[in-house]
């Protein structure tokens, strides 16, 4: 792992492009000019993220543009409201700026009750919350660049792992973290300037090994790890007035609290009254048993093109495989491929804009389980184009796709 080694003469410098890279950048800008104005992010970062492979960078950018439309990212800062449970119990927050002008974010993983949050919050809210953080960061870059009179980008993250325990090895939680990191790297490449891990526990090497396949080599070079002797590392990147006093800086809350609780969510155990299984959601859902070694199809008729098919589902005790199909000439045409869903841990939700009229089918597949049936609860609704409730209620959830190599590794644990 890296140790602190900061040269004050080059802390603000951006690595210059070679002649070959400059040519690739100009080519990239030319072939993506039809979508470039739809994304408020530095195009060069997409190219760097794909090692200046113009074709791969173009595909990455176009995928991101489509994703931003689907998730309504451009209005997220104005429209997104955190669920109450996340507002009260999600850890972390922004607290000033590093010496290079990048925003500083503190993450308190040891105080995070991820299992409680996942039992109380939809997966799409975790995604939207992360997107909201990224959009706020992009807007902060613009403000800082104007204030300092030079370009500012990147994010400095302090990852405090004090008091973290073996719950950090909980498989569904790891998979969710990896999913969120993938969303970040696919849509906000090169956002992380440095990750300062402090109070690193003995299990950190194992956590790092699990996450390593997902991190680019460039991202791994931005990682600094310390135990409890971290003060000099933090102060080498962050001035004392922007560093919480609990970490050796001078920043406090107005009442003098060194933990800066008005800026940084402190987390803690999520009360069970927030859990979905104790809420009215269960009563709003249909119930069905998916037999062992079997599958069921739940149909929805779409009468108007561009209607939106919306669903939610959860299972008791065990996971299930889920996919979406369209019926054509008595055949099921896959729209969303069948993949494993940890719906016994977190309620899964999603939408699909139907470009064709006809019958669509939610598929719940339990054929991989020869000994156990699954108790399923679900909702399935069709919103026609003029039903404005949809624009405020649900957004399309990304395909529940963990990185394939990690998915296979974790299957045996589920």
Coordinates of C-alpha atoms in Angstrom, one line a residue, residues 38 68 77 87 104 118 124 126 139 157 159 163 190 202 227 247 254 258 261 263 268 301 336 338 363 385 407:
X38 CA -26.0 15.5 -22.6
X68 CA -28.3 9.1 -16.9
X77 CA -29.9 17.3 -7.1
X87 CA -31.1 10.4 6.3
X104 CA -13.3 15.9 1.3
X118 CA -30.7 -3.0 3.3
X124 CA -32.5 1.7 -6.2
X126 CA -28.7 3.2 -2.6
X139 CA -21.2 20.9 -9.0
X157 CA -12.1 10.3 0.7
X159 CA -12.4 5.9 5.0
X163 CA -14.7 -0.5 15.2
X190 CA -11.5 9.1 -12.5
X202 CA -6.7 -6.9 10.6
X227 CA -3.6 2.0 11.2
X247 CA -8.7 13.2 13.2
X254 CA -20.7 25.0 16.0
X258 CA -14.9 17.3 17.2
X261 CA -21.9 15.4 13.4
X263 CA -21.7 17.3 8.4
X268 CA -25.7 3.4 14.3
X301 CA -50.8 -6.8 -20.6
X336 CA -33.8 -8.7 -18.8
X338 CA -32.5 -14.2 -15.6
X363 CA -40.1 -14.7 -14.4
X385 CA -47.6 7.3 -20.9
X407 CA -21.0 -13.4 -8.6

